[in-house]
Short mmCIF file of C-alpha atoms in Angstrom, two decimals:
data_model
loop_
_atom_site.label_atom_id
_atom_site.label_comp_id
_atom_site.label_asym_id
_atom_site.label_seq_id
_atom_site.Cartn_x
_atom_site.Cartn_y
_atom_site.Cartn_z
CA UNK A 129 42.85 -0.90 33.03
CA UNK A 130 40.73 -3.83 33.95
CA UNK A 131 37.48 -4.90 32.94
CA UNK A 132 34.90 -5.04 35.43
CA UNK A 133 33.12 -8.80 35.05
CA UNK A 134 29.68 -8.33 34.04
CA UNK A 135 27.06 -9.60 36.75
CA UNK A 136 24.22 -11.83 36.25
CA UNK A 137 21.72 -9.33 35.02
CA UNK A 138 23.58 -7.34 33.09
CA UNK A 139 24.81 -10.52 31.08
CA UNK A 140 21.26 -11.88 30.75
CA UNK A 141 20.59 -8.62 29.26
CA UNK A 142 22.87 -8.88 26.47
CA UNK A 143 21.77 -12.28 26.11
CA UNK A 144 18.35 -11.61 25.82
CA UNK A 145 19.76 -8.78 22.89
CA UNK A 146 22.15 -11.72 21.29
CA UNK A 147 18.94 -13.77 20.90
CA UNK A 148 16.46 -11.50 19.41
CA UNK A 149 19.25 -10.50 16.88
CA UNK A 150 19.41 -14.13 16.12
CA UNK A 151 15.83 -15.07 16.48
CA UNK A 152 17.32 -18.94 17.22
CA UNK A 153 20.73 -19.49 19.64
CA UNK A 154 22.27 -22.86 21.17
CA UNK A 155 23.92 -23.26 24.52
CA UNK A 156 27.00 -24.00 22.46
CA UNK A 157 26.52 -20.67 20.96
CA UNK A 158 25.95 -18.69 23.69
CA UNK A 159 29.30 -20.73 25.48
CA UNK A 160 31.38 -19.56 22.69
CA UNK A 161 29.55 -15.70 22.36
CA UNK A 162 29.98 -14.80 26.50
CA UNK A 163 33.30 -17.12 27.24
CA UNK A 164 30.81 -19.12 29.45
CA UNK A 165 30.12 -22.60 31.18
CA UNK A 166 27.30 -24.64 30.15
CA UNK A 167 25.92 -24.71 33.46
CA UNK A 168 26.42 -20.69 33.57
CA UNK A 169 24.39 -20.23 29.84
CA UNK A 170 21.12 -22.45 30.97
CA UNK A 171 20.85 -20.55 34.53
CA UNK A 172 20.88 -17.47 31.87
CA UNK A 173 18.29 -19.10 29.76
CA UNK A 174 15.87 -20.66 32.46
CA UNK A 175 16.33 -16.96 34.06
CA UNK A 176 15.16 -15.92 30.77
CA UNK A 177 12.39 -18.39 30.50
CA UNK A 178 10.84 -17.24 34.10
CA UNK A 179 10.39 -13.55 32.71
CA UNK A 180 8.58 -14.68 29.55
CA UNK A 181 11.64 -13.15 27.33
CA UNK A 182 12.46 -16.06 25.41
CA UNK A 183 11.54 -19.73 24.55
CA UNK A 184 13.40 -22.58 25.61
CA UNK A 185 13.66 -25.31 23.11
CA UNK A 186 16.01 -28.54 23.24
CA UNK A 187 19.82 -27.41 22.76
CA UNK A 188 19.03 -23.94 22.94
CA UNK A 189 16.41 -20.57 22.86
CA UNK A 190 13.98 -19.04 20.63
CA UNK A 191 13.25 -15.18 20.52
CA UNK A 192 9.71 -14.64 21.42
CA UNK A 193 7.78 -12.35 18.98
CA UNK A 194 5.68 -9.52 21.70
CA UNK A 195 2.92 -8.27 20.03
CA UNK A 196 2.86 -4.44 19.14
CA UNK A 197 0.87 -2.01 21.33
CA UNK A 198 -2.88 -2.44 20.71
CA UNK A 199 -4.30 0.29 19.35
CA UNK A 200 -7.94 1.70 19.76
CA UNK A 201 -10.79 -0.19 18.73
CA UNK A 202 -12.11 2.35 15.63
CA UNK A 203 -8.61 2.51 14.25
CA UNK A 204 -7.95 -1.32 14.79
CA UNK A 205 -10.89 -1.75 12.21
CA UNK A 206 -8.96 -1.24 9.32
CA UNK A 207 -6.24 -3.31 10.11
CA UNK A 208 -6.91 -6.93 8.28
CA UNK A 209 -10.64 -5.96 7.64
CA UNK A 210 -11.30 -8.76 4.90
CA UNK A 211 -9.57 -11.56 6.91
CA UNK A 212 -12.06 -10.63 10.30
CA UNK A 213 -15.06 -10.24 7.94
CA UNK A 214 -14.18 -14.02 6.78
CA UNK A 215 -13.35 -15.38 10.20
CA UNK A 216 -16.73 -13.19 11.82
CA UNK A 217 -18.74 -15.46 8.89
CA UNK A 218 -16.81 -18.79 9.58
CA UNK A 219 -17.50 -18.25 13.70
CA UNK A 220 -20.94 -16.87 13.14
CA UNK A 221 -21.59 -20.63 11.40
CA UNK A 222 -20.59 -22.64 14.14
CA UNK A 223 -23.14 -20.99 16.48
CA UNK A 224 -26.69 -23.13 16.37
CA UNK A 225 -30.16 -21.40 16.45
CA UNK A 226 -31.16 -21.49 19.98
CA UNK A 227 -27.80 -20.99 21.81
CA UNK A 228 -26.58 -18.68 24.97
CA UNK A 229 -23.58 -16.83 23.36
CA UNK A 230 -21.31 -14.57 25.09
CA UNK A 231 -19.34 -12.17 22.78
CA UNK A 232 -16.91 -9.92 23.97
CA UNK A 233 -15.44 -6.74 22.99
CA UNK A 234 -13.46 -6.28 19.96
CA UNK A 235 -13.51 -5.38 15.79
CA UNK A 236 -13.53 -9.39 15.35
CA UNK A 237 -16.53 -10.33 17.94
CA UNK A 238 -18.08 -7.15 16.02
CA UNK A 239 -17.95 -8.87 12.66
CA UNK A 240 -19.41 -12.45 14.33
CA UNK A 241 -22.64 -10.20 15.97
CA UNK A 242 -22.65 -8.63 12.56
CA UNK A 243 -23.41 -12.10 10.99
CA UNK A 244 -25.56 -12.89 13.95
CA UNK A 245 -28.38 -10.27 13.00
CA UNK A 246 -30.46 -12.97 10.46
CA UNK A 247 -30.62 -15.50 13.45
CA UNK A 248 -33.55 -16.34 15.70
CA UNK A 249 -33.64 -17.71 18.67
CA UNK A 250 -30.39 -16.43 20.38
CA UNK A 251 -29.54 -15.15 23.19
CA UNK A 252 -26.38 -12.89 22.68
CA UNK A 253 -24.74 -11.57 26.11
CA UNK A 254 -22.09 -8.83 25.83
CA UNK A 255 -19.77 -6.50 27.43
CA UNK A 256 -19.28 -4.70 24.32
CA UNK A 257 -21.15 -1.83 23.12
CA UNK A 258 -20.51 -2.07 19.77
CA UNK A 259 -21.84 -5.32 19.95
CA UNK A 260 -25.21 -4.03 21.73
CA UNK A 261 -25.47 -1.26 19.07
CA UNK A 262 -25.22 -3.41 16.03
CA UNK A 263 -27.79 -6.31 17.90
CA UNK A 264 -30.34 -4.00 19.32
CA UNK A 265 -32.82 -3.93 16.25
CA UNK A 266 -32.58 -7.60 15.37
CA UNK A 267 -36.04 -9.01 16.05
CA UNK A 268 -34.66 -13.01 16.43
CA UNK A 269 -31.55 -12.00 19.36
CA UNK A 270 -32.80 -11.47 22.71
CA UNK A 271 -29.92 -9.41 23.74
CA UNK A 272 -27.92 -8.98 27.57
CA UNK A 273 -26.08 -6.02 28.14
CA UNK A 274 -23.26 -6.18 31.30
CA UNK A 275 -23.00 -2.60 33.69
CA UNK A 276 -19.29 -2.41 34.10
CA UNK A 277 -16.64 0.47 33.94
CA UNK A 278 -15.88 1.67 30.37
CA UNK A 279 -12.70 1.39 28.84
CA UNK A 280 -13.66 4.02 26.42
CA UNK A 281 -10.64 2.91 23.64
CA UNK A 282 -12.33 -0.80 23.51
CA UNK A 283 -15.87 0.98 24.21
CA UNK A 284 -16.19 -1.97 26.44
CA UNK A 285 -17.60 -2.23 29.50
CA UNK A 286 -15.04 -4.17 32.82
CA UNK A 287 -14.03 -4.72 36.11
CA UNK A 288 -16.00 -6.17 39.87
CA UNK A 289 -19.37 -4.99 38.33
CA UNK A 290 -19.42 -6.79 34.94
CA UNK A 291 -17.57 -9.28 37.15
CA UNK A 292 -20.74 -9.74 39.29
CA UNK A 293 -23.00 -10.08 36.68
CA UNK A 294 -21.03 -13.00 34.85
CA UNK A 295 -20.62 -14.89 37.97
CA UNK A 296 -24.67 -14.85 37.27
CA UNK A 297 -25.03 -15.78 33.57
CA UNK A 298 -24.19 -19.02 31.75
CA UNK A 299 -23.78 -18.84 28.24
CA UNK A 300 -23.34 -22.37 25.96
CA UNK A 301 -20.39 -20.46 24.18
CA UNK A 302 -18.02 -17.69 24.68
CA UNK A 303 -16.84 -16.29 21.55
CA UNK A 304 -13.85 -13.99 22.69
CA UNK A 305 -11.09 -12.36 20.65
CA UNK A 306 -7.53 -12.06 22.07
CA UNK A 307 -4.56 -9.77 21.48
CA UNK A 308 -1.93 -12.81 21.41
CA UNK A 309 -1.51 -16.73 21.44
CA UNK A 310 1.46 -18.72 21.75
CA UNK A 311 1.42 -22.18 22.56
CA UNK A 312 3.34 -21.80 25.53
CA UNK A 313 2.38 -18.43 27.06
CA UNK A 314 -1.15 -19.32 25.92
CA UNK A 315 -3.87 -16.66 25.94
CA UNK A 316 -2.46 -13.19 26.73
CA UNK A 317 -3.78 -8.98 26.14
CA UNK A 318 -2.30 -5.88 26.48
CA UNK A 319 -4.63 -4.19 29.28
CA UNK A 320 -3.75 -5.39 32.76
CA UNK A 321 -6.98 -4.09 34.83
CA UNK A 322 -9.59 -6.44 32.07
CA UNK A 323 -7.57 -9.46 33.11
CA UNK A 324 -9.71 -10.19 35.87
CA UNK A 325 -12.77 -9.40 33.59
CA UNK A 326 -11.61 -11.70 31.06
CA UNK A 327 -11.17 -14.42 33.00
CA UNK A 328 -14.76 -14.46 34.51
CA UNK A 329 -15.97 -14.28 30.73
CA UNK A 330 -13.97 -17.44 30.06
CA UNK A 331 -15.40 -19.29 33.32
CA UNK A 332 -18.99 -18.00 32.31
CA UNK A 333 -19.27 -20.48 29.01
CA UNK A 334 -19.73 -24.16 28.29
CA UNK A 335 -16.84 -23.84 25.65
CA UNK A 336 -14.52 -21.45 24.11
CA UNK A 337 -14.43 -19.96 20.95
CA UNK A 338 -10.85 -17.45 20.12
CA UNK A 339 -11.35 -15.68 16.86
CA UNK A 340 -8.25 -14.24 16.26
CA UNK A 341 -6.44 -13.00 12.63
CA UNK A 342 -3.54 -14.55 11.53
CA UNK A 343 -1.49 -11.43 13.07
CA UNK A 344 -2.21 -12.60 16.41
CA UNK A 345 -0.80 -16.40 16.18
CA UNK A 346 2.86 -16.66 17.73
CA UNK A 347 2.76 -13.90 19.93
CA UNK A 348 2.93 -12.79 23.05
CA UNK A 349 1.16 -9.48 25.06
CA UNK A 350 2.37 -7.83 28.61
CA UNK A 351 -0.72 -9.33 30.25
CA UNK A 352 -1.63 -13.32 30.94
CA UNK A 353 -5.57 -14.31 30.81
CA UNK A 354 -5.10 -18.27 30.66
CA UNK A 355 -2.97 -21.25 28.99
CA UNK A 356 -3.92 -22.34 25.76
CA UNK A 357 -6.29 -25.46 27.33
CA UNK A 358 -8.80 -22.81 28.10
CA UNK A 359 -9.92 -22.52 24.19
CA UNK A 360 -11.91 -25.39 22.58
CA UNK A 361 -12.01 -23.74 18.91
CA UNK A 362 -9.94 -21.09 17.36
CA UNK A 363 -10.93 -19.29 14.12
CA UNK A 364 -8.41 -17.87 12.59
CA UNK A 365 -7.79 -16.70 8.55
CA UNK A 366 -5.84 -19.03 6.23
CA UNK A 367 -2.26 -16.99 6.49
CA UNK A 368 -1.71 -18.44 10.37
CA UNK A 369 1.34 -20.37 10.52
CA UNK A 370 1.18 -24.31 9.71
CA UNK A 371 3.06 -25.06 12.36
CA UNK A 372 1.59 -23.33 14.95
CA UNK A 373 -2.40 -24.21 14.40
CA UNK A 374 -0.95 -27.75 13.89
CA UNK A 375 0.30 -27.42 17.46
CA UNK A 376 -2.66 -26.17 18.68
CA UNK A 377 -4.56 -29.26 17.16
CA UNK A 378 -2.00 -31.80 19.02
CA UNK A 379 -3.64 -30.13 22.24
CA UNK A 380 -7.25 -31.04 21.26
CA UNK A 381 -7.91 -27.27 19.98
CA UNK A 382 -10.23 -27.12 17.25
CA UNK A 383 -8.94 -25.00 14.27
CA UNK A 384 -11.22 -23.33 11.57
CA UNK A 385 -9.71 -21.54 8.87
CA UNK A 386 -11.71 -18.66 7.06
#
């Protein structure tokens, strides 16, 4: 009996599944793996490319490494607690008395406005309320609150009102923690509907602060907020990956390590 040829998606499919096996696959390889042309096996891996399934590098493809489903916000506070402590401190440092800072939802941003509550003379706006709770009794913050829709597993407030109100306020630095960066897929999360809300909290500051564990570097969520360009800083723990921070400091990013 014959053997019906495989068609275009179904070969991409497998491989998509040859490549994550392998992590790292030439054209060569994948020539001799699917009996295919050259021609045939980088239409496969710019097809690839377009989805945001793999990497292409020269000669070949890297496996991209998807971040796992984000979990709630209360339960996501035990995960690498002593490495967001250290980068809340190491952020919380870099902000001068005086300043307009925008921090947004998140266990991270919660352990910068944690650091925060000595200060005087800021002015901390937030969508978070976790970050409202922990700032509303310190006598030197003069603290902005954003109306919104609340995503009750981020206890965050999102969407055209919050929208609204950023298009109003200015802050000198937004201090914003992400679900994934990669250097090519730059700056992505897991939620599709705070996309929108994200973005405006990016356009709303002078500069851009990520702070981001070393679990986050590398990676890649379901939903794009912006390339890598939109961050000036990134604070991140000591475990990120050489390479990668390295990278990010070719492209003018500023790194701190905690």
């Amino acid at each position: 009996m014959s053997t019906r040829p495989l068609s275009n998606v179904e070969r991409q499919q497998q491989v998509l599944r040859y490549i994550e096996e392998r992590q790292r696959v030439t054209v060569a390889g994948l020539c001799a793996r699917f009996a295919v042309s050259e021609a045939t096996a980088r239409r496969d891996l710019e097809a690839l490319e377009a989805l945001g399934a793999i990497r292409r590098v020269h000669g070949g493809a890297l496996a991209v490494r998807h971040a796992p489903p984000e979990l709630p916000a209360l339960e996501r506070a035990r995960e690498q607690a002593e490495e967001k402590e250290r980068i809340g401190a190491a952020a919380a440092a870099l902000v001068r008395d005086g300043e307009t800072v925008f921090l947004s939802s998140g266990t991270t941003t919660l352990a910068v406005a944690r650091r925060l509550r000595e200060r005087s003379g800021l002015t901390v706006i937030t969508n978070s309320l976790p970050v409202l709770n922990e700032l509303a009794s310190a006598p030197g913050v003069t603290l902005i609150g954003l109306g919104g829709m609340l995503r009750r597993s981020e206890m965050s407030l999102i969407g055209h009102v919050t929208e609204l109100a950023l298009a109003e306020l200015r802050a000198d630095t937004v201090i914003i923690g992400i679900r994934a960066i990669d250097i090519e897929q730059g700056l992505t999360n897991d939620y599709l509907p705070e996309t929108m809300t994200d973005r405006a909290i990016l356009r709303s500051g002078r500069t851009v602060m990520v702070v981001a564990d070393h679990t986050k570097c590398g990676r890649v969520a379901p939903a794009f907020v912006a390339p890598i360009g939109a961050m000036h800083t990134l604070v991140t723990d000591a475990a990120a990956p050489r390479a990668f921070t390295a990278a990010l400091e070719e492209r003018g990013v500023r790194v701190v390590l905690a």
